[in-house]
Coordinates of C-alpha atoms and ligand atoms in Angstrom, one line a residue:
M1 CA 94.7 176.5 121.0
E2 CA 95.1 176.5 117.6
A3 CA 92.9 178.3 114.9
L4 CA 90.6 176.1 113.0
E5 CA 93.0 175.9 110.2
P6 CA 96.1 173.9 110.0
V7 CA 99.8 175.3 110.3
A8 CA 101.1 174.4 107.0
A9 CA 104.8 173.7 106.3
R10 CA 106.7 172.5 103.1
H11 CA 109.7 170.7 105.0
G12 CA 109.1 169.6 108.3
M13 CA 106.5 169.6 111.3
V14 CA 106.3 169.1 115.0
V15 CA 103.1 168.9 117.1
S16 CA 103.0 168.6 120.8
S17 CA 101.2 169.8 123.9
E18 CA 103.4 172.7 124.6
P19 CA 105.0 175.5 122.2
R20 CA 108.6 175.6 123.5
A21 CA 108.8 171.9 123.1
S22 CA 107.7 172.0 119.5
A23 CA 110.1 174.6 118.8
A24 CA 112.9 172.5 120.1
G25 CA 111.9 169.9 117.5
V26 CA 111.6 172.3 114.8
E27 CA 115.4 173.5 115.8
M28 CA 116.6 170.1 115.1
L29 CA 114.9 169.9 111.9
R30 CA 116.5 173.2 110.6
E31 CA 119.8 171.8 111.6
G32 CA 119.6 168.9 109.6
G33 CA 118.3 166.5 112.3
N34 CA 115.7 163.8 111.4
A35 CA 112.1 163.2 112.6
V36 CA 113.9 161.0 115.6
D37 CA 116.2 164.0 116.6
A38 CA 113.3 166.2 116.5
A39 CA 111.2 163.7 118.5
V40 CA 114.1 163.1 121.3
A41 CA 114.4 167.0 121.6
T42 CA 110.7 167.5 122.1
G43 CA 110.6 164.7 124.3
F44 CA 113.3 166.2 126.7
A45 CA 112.0 169.7 126.5
L46 CA 108.5 168.4 127.5
A47 CA 110.1 167.0 130.7
V48 CA 110.9 170.6 131.6
T49 CA 108.1 172.7 130.3
Y50 CA 105.0 170.4 130.6
P51 CA 105.6 168.5 134.0
F52 CA 102.0 167.4 134.0
A53 CA 102.9 164.6 131.6
G54 CA 106.3 165.4 129.8
N55 CA 108.9 163.4 131.6
I56 CA 112.1 161.6 132.4
G57 CA 110.6 159.7 135.1
G58 CA 107.9 157.9 133.3
G59 CA 107.7 155.8 130.0
G60 CA 106.0 155.5 126.6
F61 CA 106.1 154.3 123.2
M62 CA 107.7 155.8 120.0
L63 CA 106.7 154.7 116.8
I64 CA 109.2 155.4 113.9
R65 CA 108.6 155.1 110.3
K66 CA 111.4 155.8 107.9
A67 CA 110.9 157.0 104.2
D68 CA 112.7 153.9 103.0
G69 CA 109.8 151.9 104.2
S70 CA 111.3 150.5 107.5
A71 CA 109.5 151.0 110.8
A72 CA 110.0 150.1 114.4
V73 CA 108.6 150.6 118.0
V74 CA 110.7 151.7 120.8
D75 CA 108.8 150.4 123.9
Y76 CA 110.1 152.2 127.0
R77 CA 107.2 151.5 129.1
E78 CA 107.8 151.4 132.8
E79 CA 108.6 148.0 134.5
A80 CA 107.4 146.5 137.7
P81 CA 110.2 146.4 140.2
A82 CA 111.6 143.0 141.2
A83 CA 110.2 143.0 144.4
A84 CA 106.6 143.8 143.1
T85 CA 104.2 141.2 143.7
R86 CA 100.6 140.2 142.1
N87 CA 98.6 141.4 145.5
M88 CA 100.7 144.2 146.5
Y89 CA 97.7 146.6 146.5
L90 CA 95.5 144.3 148.4
N91 CA 94.9 144.5 152.2
A92 CA 94.3 141.5 154.5
Q93 CA 90.8 141.2 153.4
G94 CA 91.8 141.2 149.9
E95 CA 90.4 144.4 148.8
V96 CA 92.1 147.1 147.1
I97 CA 94.1 149.5 149.2
P98 CA 92.7 153.2 147.9
G99 CA 95.5 155.2 146.4
A100 CA 98.2 152.7 146.8
S101 CA 98.6 152.3 143.1
T102 CA 98.2 155.7 142.4
V103 CA 99.9 158.0 144.7
G104 CA 103.3 157.9 146.3
A105 CA 106.3 155.6 146.4
L106 CA 104.6 152.2 145.8
S107 CA 102.8 153.4 142.6
V108 CA 106.0 154.0 140.8
G109 CA 107.2 151.8 137.9
V110 CA 110.8 151.7 137.1
P111 CA 111.2 154.7 134.5
G112 CA 111.8 154.1 130.9
T113 CA 112.0 157.6 129.2
V114 CA 115.6 158.1 129.3
A115 CA 116.5 154.6 128.0
G116 CA 113.9 155.0 125.3
L117 CA 114.8 158.6 123.9
A118 CA 118.6 157.7 124.1
L119 CA 118.1 154.3 122.2
A120 CA 116.1 156.0 119.5
E121 CA 118.4 158.8 119.1
Q122 CA 121.6 156.6 118.9
K123 CA 119.7 153.8 116.7
Y124 CA 117.7 156.2 114.4
G125 CA 119.0 159.8 115.0
R126 CA 121.5 161.6 112.9
L127 CA 122.4 164.3 115.5
S128 CA 123.6 163.4 119.1
L129 CA 122.1 162.8 122.6
A130 CA 124.0 166.1 123.8
R131 CA 122.6 168.0 120.8
T132 CA 119.0 166.9 121.1
M133 CA 119.2 167.6 124.9
A134 CA 120.5 171.1 124.5
P135 CA 117.1 173.0 124.4
A136 CA 115.9 171.1 127.3
I137 CA 119.0 171.7 129.5
Q138 CA 118.6 175.6 128.4
L139 CA 114.8 175.7 129.3
A140 CA 115.6 173.9 132.6
E141 CA 118.7 176.2 133.6
N142 CA 117.6 179.5 132.4
G143 CA 113.9 178.8 133.1
F144 CA 110.7 179.7 131.1
P145 CA 107.9 182.2 131.8
V146 CA 105.1 180.3 133.1
S147 CA 102.0 180.3 131.0
Y148 CA 98.4 180.9 132.4
W149 CA 97.7 177.2 131.9
L150 CA 100.5 175.9 133.5
S151 CA 100.0 178.4 136.4
E152 CA 96.3 177.3 136.9
D153 CA 97.3 173.6 136.5
L154 CA 99.9 173.4 139.1
R155 CA 97.5 175.1 141.5
A156 CA 94.8 172.5 140.5
H157 CA 97.1 169.8 141.3
Q158 CA 98.3 171.2 144.7
S159 CA 96.5 168.6 147.0
L160 CA 98.8 165.9 145.3
L161 CA 102.0 168.0 145.0
T162 CA 101.8 169.4 148.4
K163 CA 102.2 165.9 149.8
F164 CA 105.9 165.6 148.9
A165 CA 108.4 168.1 150.1
D166 CA 110.4 168.4 146.8
S167 CA 107.4 168.7 144.6
R168 CA 105.9 171.2 146.9
R169 CA 109.1 173.4 146.8
I170 CA 109.8 173.1 143.1
F171 CA 106.3 173.2 141.6
L172 CA 104.2 175.0 144.1
R173 CA 107.0 177.2 145.5
D174 CA 105.8 176.1 149.0
G175 CA 102.4 177.7 148.3
N176 CA 103.9 181.1 146.9
F177 CA 102.1 179.8 143.7
Y178 CA 103.7 180.6 140.3
Q179 CA 101.7 183.4 138.6
P180 CA 101.5 183.6 134.7
G181 CA 104.7 185.2 133.4
E182 CA 107.0 184.4 136.4
V183 CA 109.9 182.3 135.4
L184 CA 110.2 178.6 136.7
R185 CA 113.8 177.7 136.7
Q186 CA 114.9 174.0 137.6
P187 CA 118.3 173.6 138.5
E188 CA 118.1 170.3 139.7
L189 CA 116.5 169.0 136.8
A190 CA 119.1 170.9 134.6
R191 CA 122.0 169.2 136.2
T192 CA 120.4 165.7 135.8
L193 CA 119.9 166.3 132.2
R194 CA 123.3 167.4 131.8
E195 CA 124.7 164.3 133.3
I196 CA 122.5 162.4 130.9
A197 CA 123.6 164.4 127.7
R198 CA 127.4 164.0 128.8
F199 CA 127.5 160.4 129.9
G200 CA 124.5 158.9 128.3
P201 CA 121.4 157.0 130.0
G202 CA 123.7 155.1 132.2
A203 CA 124.2 158.4 134.3
F204 CA 120.3 157.9 134.9
Y205 CA 120.3 154.1 135.5
G206 CA 123.3 154.2 137.5
G207 CA 125.3 156.7 139.4
D208 CA 124.1 159.7 141.4
V209 CA 120.6 159.9 139.7
A210 CA 119.9 156.1 140.3
R211 CA 120.9 156.6 144.0
D212 CA 118.7 159.8 144.2
I213 CA 115.7 157.7 142.9
V214 CA 116.3 154.7 145.3
R215 CA 117.0 156.9 148.2
T216 CA 113.7 159.1 147.6
E217 CA 111.6 155.9 147.0
T218 CA 113.1 154.0 150.1
K219 CA 112.5 156.9 152.3
L220 CA 108.9 156.9 151.2
G221 CA 108.2 153.2 151.6
G222 CA 109.0 152.4 147.8
I223 CA 110.6 149.2 146.4
I224 CA 112.5 150.4 143.6
A225 CA 116.0 149.1 143.9
L226 CA 119.4 149.8 142.3
A227 CA 119.4 146.7 140.4
D228 CA 115.9 147.5 139.0
L229 CA 117.4 150.4 137.3
A230 CA 120.5 148.8 136.3
Q231 CA 118.8 146.1 134.4
Y232 CA 116.1 148.3 132.6
R233 CA 116.3 148.3 128.9
A234 CA 114.2 149.9 126.2
K235 CA 113.0 147.3 123.8
V236 CA 112.7 147.8 119.8
R237 CA 109.5 146.0 118.8
K238 CA 107.9 145.3 115.3
P239 CA 104.9 147.7 114.8
L240 CA 101.5 146.1 114.6
M241 CA 100.1 146.5 110.9
G242 CA 96.4 146.8 109.7
S243 CA 94.6 147.9 106.8
F244 CA 91.5 150.1 106.4
R245 CA 89.8 151.1 103.1
G246 CA 93.2 151.2 101.3
Y247 CA 95.3 152.8 103.9
T248 CA 98.0 150.8 105.8
I249 CA 97.7 151.5 109.6
L250 CA 101.0 151.2 111.7
S251 CA 100.5 151.2 115.5
V252 CA 101.9 149.8 118.7
P253 CA 102.0 146.1 120.0
P254 CA 101.8 144.9 123.6
P255 CA 102.6 146.2 126.4
S256 CA 100.4 148.6 124.9
S257 CA 96.9 147.6 123.9
G258 CA 96.4 150.6 121.9
G259 CA 97.4 149.2 118.3
T260 CA 95.5 145.9 118.6
V261 CA 92.3 147.5 120.0
L262 CA 92.5 150.1 117.5
I263 CA 92.9 147.6 114.3
E264 CA 90.4 145.5 115.8
M265 CA 87.8 148.2 115.7
L266 CA 88.8 149.4 112.3
N267 CA 88.5 145.9 111.0
I268 CA 85.0 145.7 112.3
L269 CA 84.0 149.1 110.9
D270 CA 85.8 148.7 107.4
P271 CA 83.0 147.7 105.0
L272 CA 80.2 149.4 107.1
N273 CA 78.3 152.4 105.8
L274 CA 79.0 154.7 108.4
G275 CA 76.5 157.3 107.6
S276 CA 77.2 161.1 108.5
P277 CA 79.5 162.1 111.3
D278 CA 78.0 162.3 114.9
S279 CA 74.7 160.8 113.7
Y280 CA 73.1 158.0 115.7
D281 CA 73.5 155.6 112.8
S282 CA 77.4 156.1 112.8
M283 CA 77.7 156.3 116.5
H284 CA 75.8 153.2 117.3
L285 CA 78.1 151.3 114.9
I286 CA 81.4 152.6 116.3
V287 CA 80.4 152.4 119.9
E288 CA 79.3 148.6 119.4
A289 CA 82.9 148.1 117.8
M290 CA 84.5 150.0 120.9
R291 CA 82.5 147.8 123.4
R292 CA 83.5 144.4 121.7
A293 CA 87.2 145.5 121.3
F294 CA 87.4 146.8 124.9
A295 CA 85.8 143.4 126.1
D296 CA 88.4 141.6 124.4
R297 CA 91.3 143.8 125.9
A298 CA 89.9 143.3 129.4
A299 CA 89.7 139.5 128.9
Y300 CA 93.1 138.7 127.1
M301 CA 95.6 141.5 127.2
G302 CA 99.0 141.9 129.0
D303 CA 102.9 142.0 128.6
T304 CA 103.4 139.6 125.7
D305 CA 106.8 139.0 127.0
F306 CA 105.2 137.3 130.0
V307 CA 101.7 136.0 129.0
R308 CA 100.2 134.8 125.8
V309 CA 97.7 137.2 123.9
P310 CA 95.8 136.1 120.8
I311 CA 97.0 139.2 119.2
Q312 CA 97.0 137.9 115.7
G313 CA 93.5 136.5 116.3
M314 CA 92.1 139.9 117.6
I315 CA 93.6 141.8 114.6
N316 CA 92.3 139.1 112.2
P317 CA 89.7 140.5 109.6
Q318 CA 87.8 137.4 109.7
Y319 CA 87.4 137.4 113.3
A320 CA 86.1 141.0 112.9
A321 CA 83.6 139.9 110.7
T322 CA 82.2 137.6 113.2
L323 CA 81.9 140.7 115.6
R324 CA 80.2 142.7 112.7
E325 CA 77.6 140.2 112.2
Q326 CA 76.8 140.1 116.0
I327 CA 76.6 143.8 115.9
L328 CA 74.1 143.7 112.9
R329 CA 72.1 141.0 114.5
S330 CA 71.7 142.3 118.1
K331 CA 69.7 145.2 119.5
P332 CA 71.8 148.2 120.4
D333 CA 73.6 148.1 123.7
A334 CA 72.9 144.4 124.1
P335 CA 75.3 142.8 126.8
V336 CA 78.6 142.0 125.3
A337 CA 81.1 139.4 126.4
A338 CA 84.8 139.1 125.0
G339 CA 84.8 137.3 121.8
R340 CA 86.8 134.1 120.9
P341 CA 89.7 135.4 118.8
G342 CA 91.6 132.4 117.3
E343 CA 95.2 131.8 116.6
Y344 CA 97.4 132.6 119.6
E345 CA 100.7 134.3 118.9
S346 CA 103.9 133.0 120.6
S347 CA 104.9 134.9 122.3
N348 CA 97.9 162.2 132.1
T349 CA 100.1 161.4 129.1
T350 CA 101.2 163.6 126.2
H351 CA 101.6 162.7 122.6
F352 CA 103.7 164.7 119.8
S353 CA 104.0 163.9 116.1
V354 CA 106.9 164.7 113.9
V355 CA 107.4 164.5 110.1
D356 CA 110.9 165.6 108.5
A357 CA 111.7 167.0 105.1
N358 CA 112.7 163.4 104.0
G359 CA 109.4 162.1 104.7
D360 CA 110.4 160.1 108.0
A361 CA 107.8 160.2 110.6
V362 CA 107.8 159.6 114.5
S363 CA 104.6 159.4 116.6
N364 CA 105.3 159.3 120.3
T365 CA 103.1 159.1 123.3
Y366 CA 104.8 159.0 126.9
T367 CA 103.5 159.6 130.3
L368 CA 103.7 159.8 134.0
N369 CA 100.2 158.0 133.9
N370 CA 97.9 160.8 135.6
G371 CA 98.8 164.4 135.8
Y372 CA 102.2 164.9 137.8
G373 CA 102.3 161.0 138.3
S374 CA 102.9 159.5 141.7
G375 CA 103.3 163.2 143.0
I376 CA 106.8 162.4 143.9
T377 CA 109.9 164.5 142.9
V378 CA 113.2 162.9 143.1
R379 CA 115.3 164.7 145.9
G380 CA 118.2 166.1 144.4
A381 CA 117.6 165.2 140.8
G382 CA 114.4 167.5 140.3
F383 CA 112.1 165.3 138.4
L384 CA 108.6 163.7 139.0
L385 CA 108.1 159.9 139.1
N386 CA 105.1 158.2 137.4
D387 CA 102.3 156.1 139.0
E388 CA 102.4 153.6 136.1
M389 CA 101.8 150.6 138.5
D390 CA 98.1 151.5 138.5
D391 CA 97.9 150.3 135.0
F392 CA 98.3 146.9 136.0
T393 CA 95.3 144.5 137.4
S394 CA 95.5 145.4 141.1
K395 CA 92.6 142.7 141.6
P396 CA 90.7 141.0 138.7
G397 CA 87.1 142.7 138.4
S398 CA 88.1 145.8 140.4
P399 CA 88.6 148.9 138.3
N400 CA 91.5 150.8 138.1
M401 CA 91.7 154.7 138.1
F402 CA 90.4 154.5 134.5
G403 CA 87.6 152.3 135.3
L404 CA 89.2 149.6 133.4
I405 CA 88.5 146.0 134.4
Q406 CA 91.3 143.7 133.6
S407 CA 92.3 140.2 133.8
S408 CA 95.1 138.3 135.3
A409 CA 96.9 138.4 131.9
N410 CA 97.8 141.9 133.1
A411 CA 98.6 140.9 136.8
I412 CA 101.6 142.4 138.5
G413 CA 105.0 140.4 138.3
P414 CA 108.6 141.2 138.6
H415 CA 109.9 143.3 135.4
K416 CA 106.7 142.9 133.9
R417 CA 105.4 146.1 131.9
P418 CA 101.8 147.2 132.6
L419 CA 99.2 147.2 130.0
S420 CA 98.9 150.6 128.4
A421 CA 96.2 152.2 126.1
M422 CA 98.7 154.4 124.4
T423 CA 98.1 154.5 120.6
P424 CA 100.9 156.4 118.7
T425 CA 99.7 155.8 115.2
I426 CA 101.0 156.4 111.5
V427 CA 98.8 156.1 108.3
L428 CA 100.3 155.3 105.1
K429 CA 98.9 155.4 101.6
N430 CA 100.7 153.6 98.9
G431 CA 103.6 153.5 101.2
R432 CA 103.8 157.2 102.0
V433 CA 103.2 158.8 105.3
R434 CA 99.5 160.3 105.2
L435 CA 98.8 160.8 108.8
V436 CA 100.8 160.9 112.2
L437 CA 98.8 160.9 115.3
G438 CA 98.1 160.0 119.2
S439 CA 96.6 161.3 122.2
P440 CA 96.7 161.2 126.1
G441 CA 93.6 160.1 128.0
G442 CA 93.8 156.6 129.3
P443 CA 91.4 154.2 127.6
T444 CA 90.0 157.2 125.7
I445 CA 93.2 157.5 123.9
I446 CA 92.5 154.5 121.5
N447 CA 89.0 155.7 120.8
T448 CA 90.2 159.3 120.2
V449 CA 92.5 158.0 117.5
L450 CA 90.0 155.8 116.1
E451 CA 87.5 158.8 115.6
V452 CA 90.2 161.2 114.2
L453 CA 91.0 158.4 112.0
L454 CA 87.5 158.0 110.6
D455 CA 86.9 161.5 110.5
A456 CA 89.8 162.1 108.3
L457 CA 89.9 158.9 106.2
V458 CA 86.2 158.3 105.9
Y459 CA 84.5 161.7 106.3
K460 CA 87.4 163.4 104.4
M461 CA 87.6 166.4 106.9
D462 CA 91.0 168.2 107.0
I463 CA 93.0 167.4 110.0
V464 CA 92.2 170.4 112.1
R465 CA 88.4 169.7 111.6
A466 CA 89.0 165.9 112.4
V467 CA 91.0 166.8 115.7
A468 CA 88.3 169.3 116.6
E469 CA 85.3 167.1 116.2
P470 CA 83.2 166.1 119.4
R471 CA 84.4 163.1 120.7
F472 CA 82.6 159.8 122.4
H473 CA 83.9 157.0 124.3
D474 CA 82.8 153.5 125.4
Q475 CA 85.2 151.0 127.1
W476 CA 82.9 148.2 127.5
A477 CA 83.1 148.4 131.4
P478 CA 81.7 150.4 132.9
D479 CA 78.5 150.2 130.5
T480 CA 78.4 153.8 129.9
L481 CA 78.8 155.9 126.8
F482 CA 80.9 158.9 127.4
L483 CA 80.0 162.0 125.3
E484 CA 81.8 165.4 125.3
R485 CA 79.2 167.9 126.6
Q486 CA 79.4 170.2 123.6
G487 CA 78.9 169.3 120.0
F488 CA 76.4 166.4 119.7
S489 CA 72.9 167.4 118.7
A490 CA 70.0 166.8 121.2
D491 CA 68.3 164.6 118.6
T492 CA 71.3 162.3 118.5
V493 CA 71.6 162.1 122.2
E494 CA 67.9 161.3 122.5
K495 CA 68.2 158.4 120.0
L496 CA 71.3 157.0 121.7
Q497 CA 69.3 157.2 125.1
Q498 CA 66.4 155.5 123.4
A499 CA 68.6 152.7 122.1
G500 CA 69.6 151.9 125.6
Y501 CA 72.9 153.6 126.1
N502 CA 73.7 154.9 129.4
I503 CA 75.0 158.3 128.5
S504 CA 77.3 160.3 130.5
F505 CA 78.8 163.8 129.7
R506 CA 82.3 164.6 130.0
R507 CA 83.8 168.4 129.5
S508 CA 86.5 166.8 126.9
I509 CA 88.1 163.6 125.7
G510 CA 91.7 163.3 124.7
E511 CA 94.0 165.6 123.0
C512 CA 95.3 164.9 119.7
E513 CA 98.2 166.1 118.1
A514 CA 98.5 165.2 114.5
I515 CA 99.9 165.8 111.1
E516 CA 98.6 165.2 107.7
V517 CA 100.8 165.1 104.7
D518 CA 99.2 166.1 101.3
V519 CA 100.7 163.1 99.5
K520 CA 100.5 164.9 96.2
S521 CA 102.2 168.3 97.0
G522 CA 104.1 166.9 100.0
W523 CA 103.0 170.0 102.3
R524 CA 102.8 169.1 106.0
F525 CA 99.8 170.3 107.9
G526 CA 100.0 170.3 111.6
A527 CA 96.8 170.4 114.0
S528 CA 97.3 170.9 117.8
D529 CA 93.9 169.9 119.6
P530 CA 92.0 173.0 120.7
R531 CA 91.0 171.0 123.8
G532 CA 94.8 171.5 124.9
H533 CA 97.4 174.4 124.7
G534 CA 99.9 173.0 122.2
Q535 CA 101.4 174.1 118.9
A536 CA 101.9 172.8 115.6
A537 CA 105.2 174.4 114.3
G538 CA 106.9 173.8 111.0
Y539 CA 109.4 175.3 108.6
Ligands
DON1 O1 99.4 153.8 129.4 C1 98.1 154.2 129.6 O2 97.3 153.6 129.0 C2 98.1 155.2 130.8 N1 99.0 155.2 131.9 C3 97.7 156.6 129.9 C4 97.5 157.6 131.0 C5 97.0 158.8 130.5 O3 96.8 158.9 129.2 C6 96.4 159.9 131.4 N2 96.2 161.0 130.5 N3 95.3 161.7 130.5

């Protein structure tokens, strides 16, 4: 938990959900590495120190923006194995089989993290894969003292982890739970990381590690084959771009919905007077924007390498203007259906943010899906596998673990990537990086990024304040407005209820890891969300 003031640094900054992983990134920066080197080091370190969501058995998105103005997204989202089928999670009656897409072998997508981080390092880094992986290898080999939070979190996830022998042995010490301060060593993971550092990503997607993954999967009834691993590639994509009140917004395209939905909401809100933060008037307008953009997500979005999605229509300001008119004309909380965007285009997670001395920036979100993923640790290789298959539409109209209703655009298909909500984002002012941010939280990710952006850009809060502000979330279906329990005034809650919103309280929403750059002085300010236990570290 950070104090209510940002960490300031003159040269470079790394903000992640775990202090040792932030330090690994800063170590690269001090050595002359760039933002990508730092991001890769932080990404591999989190796979050791933050097993809840840091990973090499999952996937994600890295948004890179260089000071020379170029930008790219590395899409290393998991893929459905070749043997996956549209109805694989339905029983003979056509009903969703509980847990099939969220726990165990069938829930696992072909992991993308190693391919993604290696590609980023090779194409955009300055150091080497071996150098950037060194801190992670040390942490796995020598171990690190378990924090109070990790100790509590492992215990809290015992019902999942205990189902699988290697997870139970490594993370629960067979029931002899790690106490705060005890050292967690992960020799099998260290060996896996060393192989990758030495031989490159081929050591994960082929060879012993690939065989370990397939053996573990097959034994537990999974369908991932050696060929699925051999053919996996991270993809370089063009970032989505939007603008908001004079700022340029860079974010991620499908297979994440994050950038599209974020830009659609910002477009709706752009000219509106948003009043004061957390007041009924501002929240009503923002929630109505959320409901419309999420309805479009549900109706249209999937992996654009397989289905046509009206991305350009959804992020078109004129389309947003029609939705805005609708909001201003209708009663609050009136039913919302997906809109009709024009122009078709052909075509438990963790976030970290990095800015280096040169002004290059990386915004990276990656995940195993929910905490500890499928629960399965690969025997012999020591890492957890994701349960990302649940992000597909198991059945149109049936909610997934995040309550999301999705269409057949996001149906399961061989090698298709499940629709994500991850929203690593970078905001520019006059071509210079102003903000780098993102969050975990499934669909709440997109709204968390929206709210922190509005707090920083509209309400001019400093980054720590913007990150700490109470959050709210509406994803169209269910027809519920979720509010953090602390922080909203009784008066605002009552007005929202009177307007017809179905309110439900949550303990916390999202965990934003953000950097703000003072464009004039060049100082970097880091803010790690007080809802988590991460750290901003700079030099
Ligand atoms: O890609 C997605 O949208 C989800 N798999 C993210 C999951 C997540 O954020 C869980 N964290 N709390």
